[in-house]
Tab-separated table of C-alpha atoms in Angstrom:
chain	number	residue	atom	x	y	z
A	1169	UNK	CA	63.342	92.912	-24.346
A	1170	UNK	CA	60.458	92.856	-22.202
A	1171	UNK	CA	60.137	95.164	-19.042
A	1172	UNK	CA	60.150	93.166	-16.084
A	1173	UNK	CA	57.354	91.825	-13.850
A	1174	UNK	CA	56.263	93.794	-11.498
A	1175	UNK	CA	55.990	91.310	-9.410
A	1176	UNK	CA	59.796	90.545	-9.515
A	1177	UNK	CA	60.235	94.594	-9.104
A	1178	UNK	CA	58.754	94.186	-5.672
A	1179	UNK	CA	59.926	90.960	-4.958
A	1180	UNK	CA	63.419	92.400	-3.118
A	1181	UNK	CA	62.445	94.504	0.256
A	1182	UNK	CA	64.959	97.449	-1.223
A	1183	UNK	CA	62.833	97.850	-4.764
A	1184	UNK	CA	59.649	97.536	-2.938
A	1185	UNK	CA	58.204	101.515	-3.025
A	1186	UNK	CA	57.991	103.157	0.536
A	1187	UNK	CA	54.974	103.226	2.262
A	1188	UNK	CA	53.298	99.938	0.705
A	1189	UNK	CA	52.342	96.209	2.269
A	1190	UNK	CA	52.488	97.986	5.275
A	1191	UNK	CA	51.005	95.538	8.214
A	1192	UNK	CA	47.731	96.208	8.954
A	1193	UNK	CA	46.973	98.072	12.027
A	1194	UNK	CA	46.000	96.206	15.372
A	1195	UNK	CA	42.501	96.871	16.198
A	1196	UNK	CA	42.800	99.643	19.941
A	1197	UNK	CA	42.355	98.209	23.232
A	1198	UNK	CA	39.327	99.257	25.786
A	1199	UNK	CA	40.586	102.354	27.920
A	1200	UNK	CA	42.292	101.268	30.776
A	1201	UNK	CA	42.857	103.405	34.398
A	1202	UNK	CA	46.686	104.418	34.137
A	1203	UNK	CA	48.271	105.447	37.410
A	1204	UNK	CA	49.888	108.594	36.181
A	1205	UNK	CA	47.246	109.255	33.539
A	1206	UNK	CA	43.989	111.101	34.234
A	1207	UNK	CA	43.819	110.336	37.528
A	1208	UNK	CA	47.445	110.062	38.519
A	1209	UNK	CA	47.804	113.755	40.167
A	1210	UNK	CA	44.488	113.477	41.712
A	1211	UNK	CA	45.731	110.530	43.984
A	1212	UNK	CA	49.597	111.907	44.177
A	1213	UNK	CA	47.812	115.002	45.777
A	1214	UNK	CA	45.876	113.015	48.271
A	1215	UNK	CA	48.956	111.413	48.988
A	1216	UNK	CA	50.783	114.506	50.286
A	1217	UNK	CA	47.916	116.008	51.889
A	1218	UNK	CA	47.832	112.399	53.853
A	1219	UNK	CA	51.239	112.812	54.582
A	1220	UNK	CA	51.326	116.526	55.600
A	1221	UNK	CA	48.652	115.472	58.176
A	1222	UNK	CA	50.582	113.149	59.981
A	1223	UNK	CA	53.681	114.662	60.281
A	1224	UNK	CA	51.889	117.479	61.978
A	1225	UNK	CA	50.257	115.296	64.169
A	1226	UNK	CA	53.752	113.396	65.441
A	1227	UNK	CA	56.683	114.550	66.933
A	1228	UNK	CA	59.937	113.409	64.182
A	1229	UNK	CA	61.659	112.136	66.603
A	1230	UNK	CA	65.658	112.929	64.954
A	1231	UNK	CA	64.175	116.658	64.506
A	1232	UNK	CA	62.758	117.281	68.279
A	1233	UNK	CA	64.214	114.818	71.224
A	1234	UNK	CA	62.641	114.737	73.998
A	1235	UNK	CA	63.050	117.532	76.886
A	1236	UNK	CA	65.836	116.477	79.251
A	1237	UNK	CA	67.659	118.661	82.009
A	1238	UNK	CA	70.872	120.251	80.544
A	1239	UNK	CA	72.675	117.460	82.043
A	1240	UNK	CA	76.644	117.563	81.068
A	1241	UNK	CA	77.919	114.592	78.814
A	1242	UNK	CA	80.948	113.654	80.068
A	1243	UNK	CA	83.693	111.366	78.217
A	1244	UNK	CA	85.687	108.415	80.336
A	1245	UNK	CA	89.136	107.939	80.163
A	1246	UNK	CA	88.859	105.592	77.140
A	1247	UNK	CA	86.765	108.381	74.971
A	1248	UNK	CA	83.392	107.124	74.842
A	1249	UNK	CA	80.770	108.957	76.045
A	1250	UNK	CA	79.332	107.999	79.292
A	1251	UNK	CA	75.563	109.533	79.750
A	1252	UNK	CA	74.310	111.663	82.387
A	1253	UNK	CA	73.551	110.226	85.496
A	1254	UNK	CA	70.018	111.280	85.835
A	1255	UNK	CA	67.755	114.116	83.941
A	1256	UNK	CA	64.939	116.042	84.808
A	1257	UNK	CA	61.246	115.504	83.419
A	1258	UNK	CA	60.162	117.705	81.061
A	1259	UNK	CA	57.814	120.205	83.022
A	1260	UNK	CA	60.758	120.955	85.427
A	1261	UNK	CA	63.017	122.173	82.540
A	1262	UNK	CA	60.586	125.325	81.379
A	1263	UNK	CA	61.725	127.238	84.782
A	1264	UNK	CA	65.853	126.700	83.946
A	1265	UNK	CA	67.476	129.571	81.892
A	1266	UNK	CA	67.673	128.870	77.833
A	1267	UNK	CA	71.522	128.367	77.686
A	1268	UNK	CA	73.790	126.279	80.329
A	1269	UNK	CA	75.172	128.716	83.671
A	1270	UNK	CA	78.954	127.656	84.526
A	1271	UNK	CA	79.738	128.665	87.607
A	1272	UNK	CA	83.098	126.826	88.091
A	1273	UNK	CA	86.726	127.926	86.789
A	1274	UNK	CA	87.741	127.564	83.094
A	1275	UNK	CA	91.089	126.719	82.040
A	1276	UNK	CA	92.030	127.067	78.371
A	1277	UNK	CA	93.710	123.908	76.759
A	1278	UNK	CA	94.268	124.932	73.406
A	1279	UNK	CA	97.472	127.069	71.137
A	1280	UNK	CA	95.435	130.450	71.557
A	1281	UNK	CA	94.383	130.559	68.020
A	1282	UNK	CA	91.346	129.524	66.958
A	1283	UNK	CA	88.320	128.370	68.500
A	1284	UNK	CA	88.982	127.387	72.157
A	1285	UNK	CA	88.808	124.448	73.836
A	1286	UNK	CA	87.942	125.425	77.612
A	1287	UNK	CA	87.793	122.913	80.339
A	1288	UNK	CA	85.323	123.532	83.266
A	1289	UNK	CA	85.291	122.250	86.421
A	1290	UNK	CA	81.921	120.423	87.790
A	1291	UNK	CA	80.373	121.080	90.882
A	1292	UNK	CA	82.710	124.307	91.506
A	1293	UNK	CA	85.498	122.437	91.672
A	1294	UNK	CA	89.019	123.711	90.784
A	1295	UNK	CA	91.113	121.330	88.236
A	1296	UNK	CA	94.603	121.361	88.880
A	1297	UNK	CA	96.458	123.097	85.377
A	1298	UNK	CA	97.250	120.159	82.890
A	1299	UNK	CA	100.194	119.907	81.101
A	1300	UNK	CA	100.385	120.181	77.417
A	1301	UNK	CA	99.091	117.260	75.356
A	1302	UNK	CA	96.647	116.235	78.448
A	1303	UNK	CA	93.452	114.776	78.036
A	1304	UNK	CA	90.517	116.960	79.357
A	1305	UNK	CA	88.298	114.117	79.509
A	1306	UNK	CA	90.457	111.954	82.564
A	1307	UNK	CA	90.002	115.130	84.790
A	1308	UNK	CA	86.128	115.109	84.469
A	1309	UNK	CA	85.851	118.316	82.729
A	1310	UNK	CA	83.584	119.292	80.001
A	1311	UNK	CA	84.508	120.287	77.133
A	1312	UNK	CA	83.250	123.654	75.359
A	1313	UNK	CA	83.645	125.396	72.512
A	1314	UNK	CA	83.894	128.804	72.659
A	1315	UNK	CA	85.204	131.961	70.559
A	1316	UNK	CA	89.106	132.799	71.425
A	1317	UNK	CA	88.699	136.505	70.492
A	1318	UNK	CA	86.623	137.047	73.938
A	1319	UNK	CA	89.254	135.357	75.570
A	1320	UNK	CA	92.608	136.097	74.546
A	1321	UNK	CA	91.940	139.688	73.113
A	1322	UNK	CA	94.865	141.866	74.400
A	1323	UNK	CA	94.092	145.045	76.536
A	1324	UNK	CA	94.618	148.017	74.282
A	1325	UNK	CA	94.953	151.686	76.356
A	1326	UNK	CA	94.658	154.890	74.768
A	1327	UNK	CA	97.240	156.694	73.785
A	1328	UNK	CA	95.867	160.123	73.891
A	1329	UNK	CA	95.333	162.415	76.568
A	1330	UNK	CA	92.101	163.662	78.382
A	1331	UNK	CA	91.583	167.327	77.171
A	1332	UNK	CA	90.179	167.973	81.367
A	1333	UNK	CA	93.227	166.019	82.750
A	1334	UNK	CA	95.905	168.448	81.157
A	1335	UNK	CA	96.821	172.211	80.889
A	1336	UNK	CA	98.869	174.137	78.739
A	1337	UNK	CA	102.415	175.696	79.986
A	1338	UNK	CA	105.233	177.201	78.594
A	1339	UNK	CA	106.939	173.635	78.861
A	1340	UNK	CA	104.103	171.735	76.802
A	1341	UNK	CA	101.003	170.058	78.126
A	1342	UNK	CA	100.977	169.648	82.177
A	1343	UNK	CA	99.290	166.487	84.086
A	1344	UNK	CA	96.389	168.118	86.578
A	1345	UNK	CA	93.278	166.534	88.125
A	1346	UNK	CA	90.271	166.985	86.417
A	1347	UNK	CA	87.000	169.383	87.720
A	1348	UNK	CA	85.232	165.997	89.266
A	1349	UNK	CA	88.578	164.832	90.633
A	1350	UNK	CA	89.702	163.162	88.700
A	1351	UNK	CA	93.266	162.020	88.979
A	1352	UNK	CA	96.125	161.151	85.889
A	1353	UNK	CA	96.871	157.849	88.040
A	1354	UNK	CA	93.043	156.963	87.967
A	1355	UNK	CA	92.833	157.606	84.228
A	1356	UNK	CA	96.217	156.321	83.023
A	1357	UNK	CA	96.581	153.196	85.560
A	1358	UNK	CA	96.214	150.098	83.626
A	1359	UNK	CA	93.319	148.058	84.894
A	1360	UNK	CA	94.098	145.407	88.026
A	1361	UNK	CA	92.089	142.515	89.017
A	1362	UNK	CA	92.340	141.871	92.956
A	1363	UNK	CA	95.023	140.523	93.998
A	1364	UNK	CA	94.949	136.852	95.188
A	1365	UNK	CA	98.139	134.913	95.787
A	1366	UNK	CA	101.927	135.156	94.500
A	1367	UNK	CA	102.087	138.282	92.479
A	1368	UNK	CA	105.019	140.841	90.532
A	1369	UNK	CA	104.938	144.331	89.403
A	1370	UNK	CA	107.699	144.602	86.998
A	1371	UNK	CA	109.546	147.995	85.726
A	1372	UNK	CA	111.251	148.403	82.895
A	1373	UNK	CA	113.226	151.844	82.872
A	1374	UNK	CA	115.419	153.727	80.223
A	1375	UNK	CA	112.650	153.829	77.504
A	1376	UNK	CA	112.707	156.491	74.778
A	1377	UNK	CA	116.982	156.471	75.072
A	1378	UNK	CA	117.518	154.029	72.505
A	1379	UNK	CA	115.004	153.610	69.004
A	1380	UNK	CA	115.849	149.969	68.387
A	1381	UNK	CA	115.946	148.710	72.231
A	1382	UNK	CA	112.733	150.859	72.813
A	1383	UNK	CA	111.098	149.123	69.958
A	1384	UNK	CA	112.300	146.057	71.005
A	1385	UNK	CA	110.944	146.293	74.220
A	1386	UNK	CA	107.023	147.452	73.467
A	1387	UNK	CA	107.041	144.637	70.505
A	1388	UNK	CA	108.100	141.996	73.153
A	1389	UNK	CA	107.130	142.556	76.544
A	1390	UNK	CA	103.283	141.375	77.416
A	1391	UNK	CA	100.775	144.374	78.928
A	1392	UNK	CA	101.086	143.821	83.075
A	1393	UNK	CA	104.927	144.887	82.662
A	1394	UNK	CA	104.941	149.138	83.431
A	1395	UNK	CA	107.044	151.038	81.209
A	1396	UNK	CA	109.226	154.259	82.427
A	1397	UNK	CA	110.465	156.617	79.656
A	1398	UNK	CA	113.381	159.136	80.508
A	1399	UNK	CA	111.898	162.650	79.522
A	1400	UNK	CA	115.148	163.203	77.861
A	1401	UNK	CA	114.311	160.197	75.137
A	1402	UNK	CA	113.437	160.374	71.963
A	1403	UNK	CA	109.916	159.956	70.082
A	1404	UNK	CA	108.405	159.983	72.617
A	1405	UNK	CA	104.633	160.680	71.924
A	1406	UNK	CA	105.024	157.909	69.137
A	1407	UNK	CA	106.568	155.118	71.663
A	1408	UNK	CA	103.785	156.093	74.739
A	1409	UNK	CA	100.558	155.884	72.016
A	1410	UNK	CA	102.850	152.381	70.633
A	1411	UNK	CA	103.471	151.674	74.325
A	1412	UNK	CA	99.719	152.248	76.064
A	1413	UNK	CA	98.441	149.995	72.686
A	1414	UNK	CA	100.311	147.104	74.172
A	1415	UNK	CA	98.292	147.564	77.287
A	1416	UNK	CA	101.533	148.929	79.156
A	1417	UNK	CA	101.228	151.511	82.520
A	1418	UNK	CA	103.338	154.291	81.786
A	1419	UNK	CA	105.528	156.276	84.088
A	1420	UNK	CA	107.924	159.226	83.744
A	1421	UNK	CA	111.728	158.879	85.326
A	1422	UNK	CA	112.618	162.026	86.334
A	1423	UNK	CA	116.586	162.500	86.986
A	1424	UNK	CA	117.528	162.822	90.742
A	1425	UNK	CA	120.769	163.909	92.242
A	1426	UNK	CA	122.826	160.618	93.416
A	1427	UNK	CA	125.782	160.498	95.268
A	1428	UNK	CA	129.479	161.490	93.667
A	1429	UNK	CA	127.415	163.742	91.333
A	1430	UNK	CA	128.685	164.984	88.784
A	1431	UNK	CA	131.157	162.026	88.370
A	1432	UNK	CA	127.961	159.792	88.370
A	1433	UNK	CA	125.405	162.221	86.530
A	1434	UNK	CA	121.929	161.383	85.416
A	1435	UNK	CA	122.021	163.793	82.765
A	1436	UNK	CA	119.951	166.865	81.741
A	1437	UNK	CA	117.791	168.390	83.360
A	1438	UNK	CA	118.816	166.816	86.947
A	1439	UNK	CA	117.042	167.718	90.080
A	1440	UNK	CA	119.867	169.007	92.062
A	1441	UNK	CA	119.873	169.034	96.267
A	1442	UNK	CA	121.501	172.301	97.059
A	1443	UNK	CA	119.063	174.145	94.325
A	1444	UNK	CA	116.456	176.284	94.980
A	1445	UNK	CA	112.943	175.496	94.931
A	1446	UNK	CA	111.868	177.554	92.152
A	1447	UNK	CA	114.758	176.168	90.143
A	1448	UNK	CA	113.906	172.709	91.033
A	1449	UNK	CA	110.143	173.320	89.861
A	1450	UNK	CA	111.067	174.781	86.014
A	1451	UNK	CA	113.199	171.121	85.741
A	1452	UNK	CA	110.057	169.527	87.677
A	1453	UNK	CA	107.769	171.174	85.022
A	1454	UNK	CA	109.957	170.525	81.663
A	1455	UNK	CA	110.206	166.813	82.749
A	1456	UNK	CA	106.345	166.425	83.379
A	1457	UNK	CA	105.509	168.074	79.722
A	1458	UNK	CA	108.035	166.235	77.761
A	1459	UNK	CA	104.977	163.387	77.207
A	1460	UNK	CA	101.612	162.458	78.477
A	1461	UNK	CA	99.319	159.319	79.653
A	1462	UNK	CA	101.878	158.248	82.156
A	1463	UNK	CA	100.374	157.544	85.921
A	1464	UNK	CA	102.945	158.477	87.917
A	1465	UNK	CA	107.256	159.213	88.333
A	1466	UNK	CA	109.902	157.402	89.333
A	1467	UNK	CA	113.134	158.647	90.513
A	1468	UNK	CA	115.951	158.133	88.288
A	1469	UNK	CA	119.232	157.705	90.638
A	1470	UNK	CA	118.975	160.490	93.302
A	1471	UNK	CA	120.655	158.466	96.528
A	1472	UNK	CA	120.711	162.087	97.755
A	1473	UNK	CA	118.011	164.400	96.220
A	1474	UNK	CA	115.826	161.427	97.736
A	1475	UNK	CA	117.392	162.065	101.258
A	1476	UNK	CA	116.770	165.541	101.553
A	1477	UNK	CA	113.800	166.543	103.048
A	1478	UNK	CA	114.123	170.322	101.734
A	1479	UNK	CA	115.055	169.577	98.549
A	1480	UNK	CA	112.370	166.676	97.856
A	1481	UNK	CA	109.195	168.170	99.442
A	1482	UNK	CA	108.393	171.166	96.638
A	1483	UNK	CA	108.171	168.223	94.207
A	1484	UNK	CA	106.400	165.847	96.499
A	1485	UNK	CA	103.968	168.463	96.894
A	1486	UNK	CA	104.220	169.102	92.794
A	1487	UNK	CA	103.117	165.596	92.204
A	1488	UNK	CA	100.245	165.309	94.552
A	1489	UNK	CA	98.822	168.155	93.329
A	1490	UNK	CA	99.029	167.043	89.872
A	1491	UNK	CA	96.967	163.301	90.453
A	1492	UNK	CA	100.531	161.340	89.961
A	1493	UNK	CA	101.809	158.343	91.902
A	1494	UNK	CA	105.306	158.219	92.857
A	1495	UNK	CA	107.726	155.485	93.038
A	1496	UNK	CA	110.489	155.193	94.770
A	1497	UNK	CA	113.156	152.683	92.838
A	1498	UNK	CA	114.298	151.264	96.405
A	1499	UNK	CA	117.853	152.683	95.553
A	1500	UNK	CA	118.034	155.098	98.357
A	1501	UNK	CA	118.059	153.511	102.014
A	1502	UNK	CA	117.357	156.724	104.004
A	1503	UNK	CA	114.963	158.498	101.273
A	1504	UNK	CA	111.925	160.545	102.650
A	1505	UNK	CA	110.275	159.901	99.708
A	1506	UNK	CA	107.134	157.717	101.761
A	1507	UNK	CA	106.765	159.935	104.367
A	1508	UNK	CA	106.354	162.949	102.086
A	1509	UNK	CA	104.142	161.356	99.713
A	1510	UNK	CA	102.111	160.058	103.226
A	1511	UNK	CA	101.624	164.210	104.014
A	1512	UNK	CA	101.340	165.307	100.224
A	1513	UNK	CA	98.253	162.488	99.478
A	1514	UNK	CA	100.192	161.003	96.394
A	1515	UNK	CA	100.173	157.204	95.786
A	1516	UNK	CA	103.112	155.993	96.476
A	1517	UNK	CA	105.146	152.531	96.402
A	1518	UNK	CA	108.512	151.245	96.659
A	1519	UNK	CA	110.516	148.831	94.436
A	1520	UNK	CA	113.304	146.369	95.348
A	1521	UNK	CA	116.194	145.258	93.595
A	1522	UNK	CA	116.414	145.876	90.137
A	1523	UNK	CA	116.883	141.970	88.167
A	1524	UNK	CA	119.333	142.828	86.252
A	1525	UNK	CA	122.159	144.926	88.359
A	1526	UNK	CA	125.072	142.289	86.452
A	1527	UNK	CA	123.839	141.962	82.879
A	1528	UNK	CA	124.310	138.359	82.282
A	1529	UNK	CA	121.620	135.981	80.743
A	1530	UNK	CA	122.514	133.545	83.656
A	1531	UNK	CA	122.865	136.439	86.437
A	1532	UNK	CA	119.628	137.622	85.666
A	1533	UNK	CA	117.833	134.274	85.376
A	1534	UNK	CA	119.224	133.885	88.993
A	1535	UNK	CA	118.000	137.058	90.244
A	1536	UNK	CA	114.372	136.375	88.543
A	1537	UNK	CA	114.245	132.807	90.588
A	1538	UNK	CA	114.706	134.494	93.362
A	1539	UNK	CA	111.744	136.994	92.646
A	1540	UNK	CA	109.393	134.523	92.065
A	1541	UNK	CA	110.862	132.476	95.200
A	1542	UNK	CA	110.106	136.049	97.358
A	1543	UNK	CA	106.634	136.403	96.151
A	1544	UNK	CA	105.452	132.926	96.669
A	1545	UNK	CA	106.889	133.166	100.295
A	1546	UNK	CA	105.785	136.784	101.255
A	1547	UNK	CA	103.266	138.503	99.023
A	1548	UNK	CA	103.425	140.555	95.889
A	1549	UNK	CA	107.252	142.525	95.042
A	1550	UNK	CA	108.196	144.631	92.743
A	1551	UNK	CA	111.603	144.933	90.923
A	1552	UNK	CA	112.668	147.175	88.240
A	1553	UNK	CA	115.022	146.547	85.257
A	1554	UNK	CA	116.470	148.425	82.245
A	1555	UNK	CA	115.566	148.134	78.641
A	1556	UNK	CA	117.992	146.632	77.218
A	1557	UNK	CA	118.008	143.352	74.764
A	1558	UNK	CA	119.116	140.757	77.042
A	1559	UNK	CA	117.218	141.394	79.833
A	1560	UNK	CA	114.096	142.135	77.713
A	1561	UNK	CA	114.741	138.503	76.302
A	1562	UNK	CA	115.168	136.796	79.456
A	1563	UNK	CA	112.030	138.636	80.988
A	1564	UNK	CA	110.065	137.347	78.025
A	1565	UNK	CA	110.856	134.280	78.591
A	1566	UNK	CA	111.022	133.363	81.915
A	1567	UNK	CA	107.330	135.336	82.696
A	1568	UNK	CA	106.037	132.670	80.604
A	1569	UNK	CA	107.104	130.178	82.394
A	1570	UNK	CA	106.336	131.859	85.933
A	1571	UNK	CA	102.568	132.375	84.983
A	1572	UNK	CA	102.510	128.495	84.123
A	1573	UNK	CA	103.753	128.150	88.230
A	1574	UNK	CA	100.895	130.272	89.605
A	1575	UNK	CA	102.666	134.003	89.535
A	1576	UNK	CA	100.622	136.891	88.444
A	1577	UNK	CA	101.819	139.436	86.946
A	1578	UNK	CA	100.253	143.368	87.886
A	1579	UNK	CA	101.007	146.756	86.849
A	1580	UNK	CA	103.005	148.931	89.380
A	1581	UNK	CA	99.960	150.812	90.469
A	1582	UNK	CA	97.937	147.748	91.703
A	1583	UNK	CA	100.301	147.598	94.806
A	1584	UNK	CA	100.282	151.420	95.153
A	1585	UNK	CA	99.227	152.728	98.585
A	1586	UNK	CA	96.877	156.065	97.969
A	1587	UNK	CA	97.857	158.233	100.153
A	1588	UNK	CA	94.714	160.652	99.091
């Protein structure tokens, strides 16, 4: 058998050996100029350095608008922005501070969390309050955005006494007024804005008696309402330092002789009419050490300790001298306790009715109505109350809705006359 033809061995592209008939190479083109060859960065780089140059020469006008007066942008009633009337060239804006100057009243629109929305008045005009779920924009207020910690921050007092504004005694740590003269009711006195139009001091008494209606109290009631712990209470450095971190004014009740004693008895430690002086002062004393931080005392019952002019002058005179504010709970027609304080140089004030005399949610949501009706119709009052649930509640609530009508709410002391 003959081998086969070599041609016929090649004839079929799969015997055909690798790397033979391969087509013959195309002859190379002249060089040609390729953009991104040789001279491709050369011209990319002129490119930029053209461009650099005139955007340093021309103002982009997206990044840098032109200079205008601060001029307010105000929105219409259907939400569409509605330009400023007129603006300012730009050589008269260099003189004008960096950031906008509001003069005019803010009113905050939003929850009270969060960024707030505050609406400002133009031209120093007041807006009236809107109700909830109003637009800003139909009053012809601006809008800004501004940071709700500056705004709504609570006041926190301390809750720890100045080491010059007390003395040690063998009944604790006494009040006294400092070397420059300074007072306990200067130190202790919860900061007071003045006083401009319908305004209530309220006092809540009978702190410190009871843990859970104590508690209940501090965790419920806002700042402006004062706070008057029995010395006979319990805890009671814990609830002042819980009590002056709410932003509460403190005072002390000290127990006061009433009428029908001892049928109707205040309890411990009573100030008695008929006692002697020196005997009144040790119960003065022990009272004013059982806690510290408070501004002044308020009498606790004491129809007739409060009428005696003997009996109520040694501690009139104990107070003064000690920086405290007195005030007298209004319970006692004939008391001397205004005159006395007048000749001592104590601040002093008086308080009417107490709110909630029948403890009824609907008794006492009379007797606040007609607070708020008194103040609006003749000046700041004050009324005192007693810690317990329902009347902490009904407080709660209905001082929200009185500061929504225009009443202002001040600690005790802001309506204090000082007598010093």
């Amino acid at each position: 058998m003959s081998p086969p033809n070599q041609t016929d061995a090649t004839a079929r592209p799969i015997d055909r050996p690798l790397g033979l008939d391969r087509p013959p190479a195309k002859p190379k083109s002249p060089r040609r100029f390729r953009l991104f060859g040789h001279g491709g960065p050369a011209f990319l780089a002129l490119l930029l350095l053209a461009g650099s140059i005139w955007t340093a020469s021309h103002r982009d006008p997206l990044r840098s608008p032109p200079a205008t007066a601060d001029a307010e942008i105000e929105m219409d009633a259907a939400g569409a922005e509605t330009p400023p009337a007129e603006t300012l060239p730009a050589a008269d804006v260099s003189d004008r501070p960096a950031g906008p100057t509001v003069s005019s009243p803010g009113q905050r629109i939003d929850n009270g969390s969060g960024p707030a929305i505050i609406r400002v008045a133009p031209d120093e005009t007041f807006l009236p309050d809107l109700p909830d779920g109003a637009n800003p924009a139909e009053t012809g207020g601006a809008i800004i955005v501004r940071d709700a910690a500056s705004l709504s921050a609570p006041m926190r007092l301390s809750g720890q006494p100045k080491p010059a504004l007390v003395e040690p005694s063998p009944a604790g740590l006494l009040p006294k007024i400092g070397p420059d003269g300074e007072r306990p009711f200067d130190a202790y006195r919860r900061p007071a804005e003045a006083i401009d139009g319908p305004a209530i001091a309220l006092i809540m008494g009978g702190l410190g008696l009871s843990q859970t209606g104590t508690q209940h109290a501090i965790r419920t009631l806002p700042g402006p309402v004062t706070f008057a712990f029995a010395p006979t209470g319990n805890s009671l450095s814990r609830w002042q330092q819980d009590a002056r971190a709410g932003g509460h004014e403190l005072l002390l009740q000290l127990p006061m002789e009433p009428f029908g004693y001892p049928g109707t008895n205040p309890g411990l430690g009573t100030l008695l009419a008929d006692a002697e002086p020196d005997e009144t002062l040790i119960l003065t004393r022990k009272a004013l050490a059982s806690m510290t931080n408070y501004a002044g005392i308020i009498n606790y019952m004491g129809g007739r300790f409060l009428t005696e002019n003997a009996a109520l002058q040694p501690v009139m005179k104990e107070i003064a001298g000690r920086g405290l504010m007195f005030v007298d709970d209004g319970t006692a027609p004939a008391s001397q306790a205004g005159r006395l304080a007048a000749r001592e140089g104590a601040p002093f004030v008086m308080a009417g009715d107490p709110v909630d005399a029948i403890r009824k949610p609907e008794m006492i949501r009379r007797a606040l109505a007609a607070l708020e009706a008194r103040a609006k119709e003749g000046g700041p009052v004050i009324a005192t109350a007693s810690a317990f649930r329902v009347t902490v509640d009904e407080l709660a609530r209905w001082m929200d809705a009185a500061e929504a009508r225009g009443i202002r709410f001040v600690p005790v002391s802001a309506l204090a006359q000082d007598n010093r």
